[in-house]
Each structure stands twice: as C-alpha cells, then as structure tokens.
mmCIF file of C-alpha atoms in Angstrom:
data_model
loop_
_atom_site.group_PDB
_atom_site.id
_atom_site.type_symbol
_atom_site.label_atom_id
_atom_site.label_comp_id
_atom_site.label_asym_id
_atom_site.label_seq_id
_atom_site.Cartn_x
_atom_site.Cartn_y
_atom_site.Cartn_z
ATOM 1 C CA MET A 21 39.588 10.089 -4.010
ATOM 2 C CA TRP A 22 36.689 10.112 -1.609
ATOM 3 C CA THR A 23 34.417 12.806 -2.958
ATOM 4 C CA LEU A 24 32.827 13.254 -6.348
ATOM 5 C CA LYS A 25 30.112 15.677 -7.345
ATOM 6 C CA SER A 26 27.918 12.911 -8.723
ATOM 7 C CA TRP A 27 28.069 11.096 -5.346
ATOM 8 C CA GLN A 28 26.517 14.023 -3.460
ATOM 9 C CA GLY A 29 23.024 13.143 -2.293
ATOM 10 C CA ARG A 30 23.429 9.585 -3.548
ATOM 11 C CA PHE A 31 26.322 8.047 -1.616
ATOM 12 C CA LEU A 32 27.369 11.041 0.481
ATOM 13 C CA PRO A 33 25.287 13.760 2.161
ATOM 14 C CA HIS A 34 25.036 17.121 0.444
ATOM 15 C CA ALA A 35 27.547 19.877 1.167
ATOM 16 C CA LEU A 36 29.683 18.078 3.708
ATOM 17 C CA PRO A 37 32.559 20.113 5.196
ATOM 18 C CA PRO A 38 36.055 18.745 4.454
ATOM 19 C CA SER A 39 36.360 17.507 8.027
ATOM 20 C CA GLU A 40 33.544 14.999 7.434
ATOM 21 C CA ARG A 41 33.891 13.876 3.806
ATOM 22 C CA LEU A 42 36.303 11.012 4.344
ATOM 23 C CA ARG A 43 34.302 9.758 7.327
ATOM 24 C CA SER A 44 31.200 9.543 5.152
ATOM 25 C CA TYR A 45 33.082 7.742 2.378
ATOM 26 C CA ALA A 46 34.407 5.245 4.941
ATOM 27 C CA GLY A 47 30.826 4.165 5.524
ATOM 28 C CA TRP A 48 30.870 2.688 2.021
ATOM 29 C CA CYS A 49 34.417 1.373 1.594
ATOM 30 C CA ASN A 50 37.280 0.481 3.922
ATOM 31 C CA ALA A 51 40.093 1.626 1.602
ATOM 32 C CA VAL A 52 40.850 4.644 -0.547
ATOM 33 C CA GLU A 53 43.400 5.781 -3.098
ATOM 34 C CA GLY A 54 45.100 8.944 -1.887
ATOM 35 C CA ASN A 55 45.444 10.396 -5.362
ATOM 36 C CA THR A 56 45.459 14.080 -4.382
ATOM 37 C CA THR A 57 48.927 13.686 -2.863
ATOM 38 C CA PHE A 58 50.277 13.127 -6.388
ATOM 39 C CA TYR A 59 49.854 16.818 -7.133
ATOM 40 C CA ALA A 60 51.422 18.190 -3.951
ATOM 41 C CA THR A 61 52.544 17.115 -0.511
ATOM 42 C CA PRO A 62 49.593 17.850 1.809
ATOM 43 C CA GLU A 63 49.819 19.863 4.979
ATOM 44 C CA ARG A 64 50.426 17.699 8.036
ATOM 45 C CA ALA A 65 47.357 19.233 9.707
ATOM 46 C CA THR A 66 45.247 18.160 6.711
ATOM 47 C CA VAL A 67 46.492 14.585 7.013
ATOM 48 C CA ALA A 68 45.762 14.663 10.755
ATOM 49 C CA SER A 69 42.191 15.621 9.866
ATOM 50 C CA TRP A 70 41.959 12.624 7.546
ATOM 51 C CA ALA A 71 43.243 10.337 10.296
ATOM 52 C CA ARG A 72 40.634 11.603 12.758
ATOM 53 C CA GLN A 73 37.854 10.658 10.341
ATOM 54 C CA ILE A 74 38.774 6.990 9.883
ATOM 55 C CA ASP A 75 39.451 3.970 12.069
ATOM 56 C CA PRO A 76 43.022 2.671 12.481
ATOM 57 C CA ASP A 77 42.250 -0.376 10.308
ATOM 58 C CA PHE A 78 41.085 1.749 7.345
ATOM 59 C CA ARG A 79 43.427 1.342 4.352
ATOM 60 C CA PHE A 80 44.910 4.489 2.859
ATOM 61 C CA VAL A 81 47.071 3.843 -0.229
ATOM 62 C CA VAL A 82 48.939 7.131 -0.566
ATOM 63 C CA LYS A 83 50.473 8.188 -3.890
ATOM 64 C CA LEU A 84 53.902 9.834 -3.810
ATOM 65 C CA PRO A 85 54.020 13.322 -5.347
ATOM 66 C CA LYS A 86 54.800 13.631 -9.046
ATOM 67 C CA LEU A 87 57.767 15.847 -8.173
ATOM 68 C CA ILE A 88 59.422 12.703 -6.792
ATOM 69 C CA THR A 89 58.227 10.113 -9.292
ATOM 70 C CA HIS A 90 57.755 11.965 -12.576
ATOM 71 C CA GLU A 91 59.806 15.156 -12.476
ATOM 72 C CA ARG A 92 62.869 13.987 -10.513
ATOM 73 C CA ARG A 93 62.349 10.322 -11.481
ATOM 74 C CA LEU A 94 63.343 9.102 -7.992
ATOM 75 C CA THR A 95 66.743 10.835 -8.104
ATOM 76 C CA ASP A 96 68.027 13.479 -5.656
ATOM 77 C CA VAL A 97 64.747 13.537 -3.762
ATOM 78 C CA ASP A 98 65.803 12.811 -0.173
ATOM 79 C CA GLU A 99 64.554 16.161 1.119
ATOM 80 C CA GLU A 100 61.244 15.865 -0.728
ATOM 81 C CA VAL A 101 60.723 12.326 0.545
ATOM 82 C CA ARG A 102 61.431 13.397 4.138
ATOM 83 C CA GLY A 103 58.906 16.200 3.801
ATOM 84 C CA PHE A 104 56.292 13.841 2.399
ATOM 85 C CA LEU A 105 56.820 11.220 5.095
ATOM 86 C CA HIS A 106 56.590 13.898 7.783
ATOM 87 C CA ALA A 107 53.311 15.119 6.302
ATOM 88 C CA ILE A 108 51.633 11.709 6.168
ATOM 89 C CA GLU A 109 52.914 10.502 9.554
ATOM 90 C CA PRO A 110 49.574 11.251 11.305
ATOM 91 C CA LEU A 111 47.960 8.456 9.288
ATOM 92 C CA GLY A 112 49.854 5.942 11.403
ATOM 93 C CA PRO A 113 48.655 2.383 10.680
ATOM 94 C CA ARG A 114 46.087 3.738 8.211
ATOM 95 C CA ALA A 115 48.919 4.175 5.681
ATOM 96 C CA HIS A 116 48.466 0.704 4.215
ATOM 97 C CA ALA A 117 50.996 1.310 1.436
ATOM 98 C CA LEU A 118 52.873 4.149 -0.224
ATOM 99 C CA TRP A 119 52.026 4.071 -3.908
ATOM 100 C CA ILE A 120 54.890 4.797 -6.311
ATOM 101 C CA GLN A 121 53.275 5.389 -9.694
ATOM 102 C CA LEU A 122 55.944 5.754 -12.373
ATOM 103 C CA PRO A 123 55.538 7.483 -15.751
ATOM 104 C CA PRO A 124 55.255 5.544 -19.037
ATOM 105 C CA SER A 125 58.788 6.654 -19.915
ATOM 106 C CA PHE A 126 60.225 4.895 -16.849
ATOM 107 C CA ALA A 127 61.830 1.956 -18.657
ATOM 108 C CA PRO A 128 63.681 -1.237 -17.646
ATOM 109 C CA SER A 129 66.925 0.720 -17.908
ATOM 110 C CA ASP A 130 65.641 2.861 -15.026
ATOM 111 C CA VAL A 131 65.082 -0.073 -12.647
ATOM 112 C CA PRO A 132 68.449 0.489 -10.905
ATOM 113 C CA ALA A 133 67.225 3.984 -9.948
ATOM 114 C CA LEU A 134 64.083 2.395 -8.483
ATOM 115 C CA ALA A 135 66.200 -0.108 -6.547
ATOM 116 C CA ARG A 136 68.359 2.664 -5.072
ATOM 117 C CA PHE A 137 65.265 4.668 -4.188
ATOM 118 C CA LEU A 138 63.553 1.757 -2.432
ATOM 119 C CA ARG A 139 66.686 0.946 -0.431
ATOM 120 C CA ARG A 140 66.698 4.482 0.987
ATOM 121 C CA LEU A 141 63.091 4.373 2.158
ATOM 122 C CA PRO A 142 62.266 3.601 5.788
ATOM 123 C CA GLY A 143 61.103 0.114 6.645
ATOM 124 C CA THR A 144 58.172 1.485 8.651
ATOM 125 C CA TYR A 145 55.996 1.578 5.516
ATOM 126 C CA ARG A 146 54.961 -0.896 2.844
ATOM 127 C CA TYR A 147 55.489 0.104 -0.789
ATOM 128 C CA ALA A 148 53.530 -0.576 -3.966
ATOM 129 C CA VAL A 149 54.923 0.270 -7.413
ATOM 130 C CA GLU A 150 52.927 0.876 -10.591
ATOM 131 C CA VAL A 151 54.803 0.851 -13.911
ATOM 132 C CA ARG A 152 53.409 1.667 -17.337
ATOM 133 C CA HIS A 153 56.270 1.139 -19.803
ATOM 134 C CA HIS A 154 55.211 -1.539 -22.283
ATOM 135 C CA ALA A 155 58.471 -3.501 -21.926
ATOM 136 C CA PHE A 156 57.597 -4.575 -18.388
ATOM 137 C CA PHE A 157 54.582 -6.394 -19.844
ATOM 138 C CA ASP A 158 55.922 -7.499 -23.238
ATOM 139 C CA ASP A 159 59.469 -8.578 -22.339
ATOM 140 C CA PRO A 160 59.788 -11.423 -19.785
ATOM 141 C CA ARG A 161 63.368 -10.393 -18.918
ATOM 142 C CA SER A 162 62.268 -6.861 -18.054
ATOM 143 C CA ALA A 163 59.382 -8.169 -15.968
ATOM 144 C CA ASP A 164 61.726 -10.574 -14.163
ATOM 145 C CA LEU A 165 64.182 -7.752 -13.457
ATOM 146 C CA LEU A 166 61.468 -5.609 -11.895
ATOM 147 C CA GLU A 167 59.988 -8.504 -9.927
ATOM 148 C CA LYS A 168 63.355 -9.338 -8.385
ATOM 149 C CA VAL A 169 63.941 -5.735 -7.288
ATOM 150 C CA LEU A 170 60.465 -5.418 -5.805
ATOM 151 C CA ALA A 171 60.486 -8.815 -4.113
ATOM 152 C CA GLY A 172 63.876 -8.069 -2.596
ATOM 153 C CA MET A 173 62.390 -5.002 -0.899
ATOM 154 C CA ALA A 174 59.024 -6.626 -0.036
ATOM 155 C CA ALA A 175 57.365 -4.127 -2.388
ATOM 156 C CA GLU A 176 54.284 -4.966 -4.457
ATOM 157 C CA TRP A 177 53.733 -4.559 -8.198
ATOM 158 C CA VAL A 178 50.377 -2.801 -8.698
ATOM 159 C CA PRO A 179 48.517 -3.917 -11.829
ATOM 160 C CA PHE A 180 46.242 -1.342 -13.429
ATOM 161 C CA ASP A 181 43.873 -3.591 -15.344
ATOM 162 C CA THR A 182 42.316 -1.831 -18.341
ATOM 163 C CA THR A 183 41.705 -4.946 -20.440
ATOM 164 C CA ALA A 184 37.926 -4.874 -19.958
ATOM 165 C CA PHE A 185 37.817 -1.172 -20.755
ATOM 166 C CA PHE A 186 39.699 -1.506 -24.055
ATOM 167 C CA ARG A 187 37.784 -4.598 -25.160
ATOM 168 C CA SER A 188 35.342 -2.542 -27.247
ATOM 169 C CA PRO A 189 35.098 1.078 -28.470
ATOM 170 C CA PRO A 190 33.933 3.820 -26.058
ATOM 171 C CA THR A 191 30.254 4.718 -25.874
ATOM 172 C CA SER A 192 30.199 7.839 -23.662
ATOM 173 C CA ASP A 193 32.090 11.116 -23.327
ATOM 174 C CA ALA A 194 33.830 9.870 -20.174
ATOM 175 C CA GLU A 195 34.861 6.650 -21.925
ATOM 176 C CA ARG A 196 36.134 8.536 -24.960
ATOM 177 C CA ASP A 197 38.234 10.749 -22.700
ATOM 178 C CA ALA A 198 39.639 7.753 -20.811
ATOM 179 C CA TRP A 199 40.327 5.985 -24.129
ATOM 180 C CA THR A 200 43.009 8.560 -24.944
ATOM 181 C CA LYS A 201 44.535 8.725 -21.443
ATOM 182 C CA LYS A 202 44.532 5.311 -19.797
ATOM 183 C CA PRO A 203 47.385 2.835 -20.316
ATOM 184 C CA ARG A 204 46.925 -0.364 -22.278
ATOM 185 C CA ALA A 205 48.655 -3.327 -20.691
ATOM 186 C CA PRO A 206 48.146 -7.096 -20.620
ATOM 187 C CA LEU A 207 46.443 -8.658 -17.643
ATOM 188 C CA ARG A 208 48.745 -9.405 -14.712
ATOM 189 C CA THR A 209 47.527 -11.252 -11.606
ATOM 190 C CA LEU A 210 50.785 -12.304 -9.912
ATOM 191 C CA ALA A 211 51.166 -11.059 -6.320
ATOM 192 C CA LEU A 212 54.675 -10.548 -4.918
ATOM 193 C CA THR A 213 53.749 -9.911 -1.275
ATOM 194 C CA ASP A 214 51.077 -10.685 1.288
ATOM 195 C CA ARG A 215 49.380 -7.352 0.491
ATOM 196 C CA PRO A 216 48.442 -7.246 -3.196
ATOM 197 C CA VAL A 217 47.008 -3.963 -4.487
ATOM 198 C CA VAL A 218 44.877 -3.997 -7.652
ATOM 199 C CA ARG A 219 43.430 -1.151 -9.703
ATOM 200 C CA TYR A 220 40.668 -2.181 -12.108
ATOM 201 C CA LEU A 221 39.009 0.029 -14.741
ATOM 202 C CA GLY A 222 35.634 -1.076 -16.036
ATOM 203 C CA ARG A 223 33.078 0.664 -18.224
ATOM 204 C CA ASP A 224 30.365 3.190 -17.451
ATOM 205 C CA ASN A 225 27.880 0.344 -17.908
ATOM 206 C CA PRO A 226 27.835 -1.431 -14.508
ATOM 207 C CA GLU A 227 27.070 -4.876 -15.936
ATOM 208 C CA ARG A 228 30.012 -4.705 -18.331
ATOM 209 C CA THR A 229 32.200 -3.651 -15.420
ATOM 210 C CA VAL A 230 31.044 -6.662 -13.398
ATOM 211 C CA GLU A 231 31.570 -8.991 -16.352
ATOM 212 C CA GLY A 232 35.141 -7.752 -16.718
ATOM 213 C CA TRP A 233 36.184 -8.286 -13.106
ATOM 214 C CA ARG A 234 35.479 -12.043 -12.874
ATOM 215 C CA HIS A 235 39.174 -12.941 -12.989
ATOM 216 C CA TRP A 236 39.813 -10.523 -10.108
ATOM 217 C CA VAL A 237 37.174 -12.217 -8.004
ATOM 218 C CA ASP A 238 38.979 -15.516 -8.655
ATOM 219 C CA ALA A 239 42.380 -13.996 -7.858
ATOM 220 C CA THR A 240 41.122 -12.278 -4.707
ATOM 221 C CA VAL A 241 39.532 -15.473 -3.413
ATOM 222 C CA ASP A 242 42.771 -17.376 -4.069
ATOM 223 C CA TRP A 243 44.854 -14.715 -2.297
ATOM 224 C CA LEU A 244 42.602 -14.709 0.733
ATOM 225 C CA ARG A 245 42.752 -18.493 0.942
ATOM 226 C CA GLU A 246 46.550 -18.228 0.830
ATOM 227 C CA GLY A 247 46.476 -15.873 3.816
ATOM 228 C CA ARG A 248 47.166 -12.696 1.845
ATOM 229 C CA SER A 249 45.299 -9.433 2.445
ATOM 230 C CA PRO A 250 44.447 -7.858 -0.931
ATOM 231 C CA THR A 251 43.122 -4.363 -1.590
ATOM 232 C CA VAL A 252 41.091 -3.897 -4.783
ATOM 233 C CA PHE A 253 40.052 -0.522 -6.183
ATOM 234 C CA ILE A 254 37.169 -0.410 -8.664
ATOM 235 C CA HIS A 255 37.068 2.407 -11.212
ATOM 236 C CA THR A 256 34.919 3.370 -14.172
ATOM 237 C CA PRO A 257 35.581 6.266 -16.557
ATOM 238 C CA ASP A 258 33.080 8.549 -14.796
ATOM 239 C CA ASN A 259 33.337 6.797 -11.372
ATOM 240 C CA ALA A 260 29.676 7.667 -10.785
ATOM 241 C CA ASP A 261 28.860 4.177 -9.477
ATOM 242 C CA ALA A 262 32.268 3.365 -7.981
ATOM 243 C CA PRO A 263 31.255 3.023 -4.297
ATOM 244 C CA MET A 264 28.330 0.788 -5.182
ATOM 245 C CA LEU A 265 30.469 -1.299 -7.539
ATOM 246 C CA ALA A 266 33.209 -1.675 -4.924
ATOM 247 C CA ARG A 267 30.655 -3.116 -2.527
ATOM 248 C CA ARG A 268 29.291 -5.388 -5.251
ATOM 249 C CA PHE A 269 32.802 -6.715 -5.895
ATOM 250 C CA HIS A 270 33.208 -7.374 -2.182
ATOM 251 C CA ASP A 271 29.854 -9.185 -2.186
ATOM 252 C CA ASP A 272 31.002 -11.392 -5.089
ATOM 253 C CA VAL A 273 34.113 -12.373 -3.145
ATOM 254 C CA ARG A 274 32.179 -12.893 0.076
ATOM 255 C CA ALA A 275 29.679 -15.147 -1.698
ATOM 256 C CA ARG A 276 32.563 -17.590 -2.117
ATOM 257 C CA LEU A 277 34.195 -16.835 1.241
ATOM 258 C CA PRO A 278 31.312 -16.320 3.710
ATOM 259 C CA ASP A 279 33.721 -15.783 6.617
ATOM 260 C CA LEU A 280 35.090 -12.619 4.989
ATOM 261 C CA GLU A 281 34.293 -9.589 7.121
ATOM 262 C CA PRO A 282 31.489 -7.479 5.624
ATOM 263 C CA LEU A 283 31.978 -3.866 4.644
ATOM 264 C CA PRO A 284 30.467 -1.207 6.939
ATOM 265 C CA GLU A 285 26.841 -0.268 6.514
ATOM 266 C CA PRO A 286 26.613 3.261 5.073
ATOM 267 C CA GLU A 287 24.396 5.779 6.786
ATOM 268 C CA PRO A 288 21.175 6.570 4.917
ATOM 269 C CA ILE A 289 21.293 9.732 2.815
ATOM 270 C CA GLU A 290 18.483 12.164 3.492
ATOM 271 C CA PRO A 291 16.988 13.849 0.393
ATOM 272 C CA LEU A 292 17.910 17.464 -0.215
ATOM 273 C CA THR A 293 15.106 19.815 0.816
ATOM 274 C CA LEU A 294 14.452 23.519 0.279
ATOM 275 C CA PHE A 295 13.801 24.231 3.971
#
C-alpha cells in the first residue's frame, strides 16, 4: 500500500493523480508492500507507471494473487504465474522479492506442493514465503521441514510479528477489528537468506508500537552487521502513522549504525486551501 485516506494532507499531498501517488510515498520510505496484487494481476501498463515513479533501488515486495496462493493453492497455476510475471516485468530491479502469502489452512502436509511450485519459478526473482498454519510455529519438525525447502531455493520465511499487538486487549475500533482477523504466532527472528523481510504489527498508540519493536531493532542491527540487507514493514491497525513510524524505526537502527544510509527527505506538504 502507498496511499491511505488519513495520509492525505499529512504525509502525501491532497488529491494526487495515480501517476504521482507512489512517487510521493517514496519520499517517506524506500520500500513498499504490493498488497493490491493479491486481489488481481495488475495491467502491465499500470506496473510500468509504478516503475516510472520510483528509482531502480526502491524495494517493491509484490504479493502473488490469491488465485495462485489461496484458491489454487500453488497447483496447476503455470499460466496464471506466467501472466503475473509478464505483468510485473516493468518493475525490473525494483521487484525486491515476490511475496507468497499462504492461507492458514496451508499445513506442513502441503509443503511438497510449495517445493514443486518454487522449483518451477524463474531464478530471476527472489522469493519470500509467509505461512500462518500454527504447526509451523508450534512443531519444530514442521518448522525444520519448511526451512529446508525454503533454504534449498534461497527463499525467505517472512515473519508476521503480532506479539506486541496481542499482548493486551484492543482499545480502538481498528484494533478490535484487527483482533479478529490477524494471525497469532510466536516471535520468529531467524533469517534464511541475505534479504530478510519482516512484517511487524504494533498498536494504534505509537509509543506502544515502538516499545514492541525493540527486538526487531536488535535483529536488524545484527543482520546489517552480518552483511544482510533486511526490509522491515511497520504496521498498526489503522496505519494512520505508518510512514512516520517506519522512519522512526529506521532512525532507531541508524542510531546504532551511523553509517546506514538515511531515508529520503519527504517534500513538505502544503496545507489545503479553498482558493
């Protein structure tokens, strides 16, 4: 996502045309989750427009469509995968990873299907897999099975950390909604590749969000010192402060690693006027 109604006039200018929205977002953050592609394969011309708005080193983590991951469950999808890869080709090096988010029902018994699917994918992209079945977190043998398949294909395991969010009952409408929808899983900070991808869900209270990400600051610093190149996405239930919080996370990491490249400086937002 790179636009949100609550960001208009605060992080992004008012009423931007689609051809400029991603460019404005890229003034705040240097990576984005391409979540809209989950619902349908985009038009190639649309993706070309995205590519024109961002620099080649911008990180686009693009989610595979649910038709492939949830409805067909990675089986008999060669034609759909070809169509998707053709559509996103204009991103070029901006396609940092293709994000394979699997449904909660995708169990350890389905790992062979994932292995077959990964083997058929082109080596021109990097892949990041998110699982939600509880066995991958509760059963060491299931976790080991998945890790071996992913490591063998140089694919990353994407943790979606909701531990801080579920630490105490919800206090807002957005938190109550997320409480019923978001997965509950133990904390996992093991990286399999040189490009870890992390998704972190905090609370609508910014300070509680910051308090909950301390272990990710530690992990990110360690990864960078090891020569890895992590990508961390910061979420809250309403995402109203997400761009600001993402920059604050980066600042926390950079305070310990001063040589880390700073994020871009966003353009000032002019107040909305009547004339």
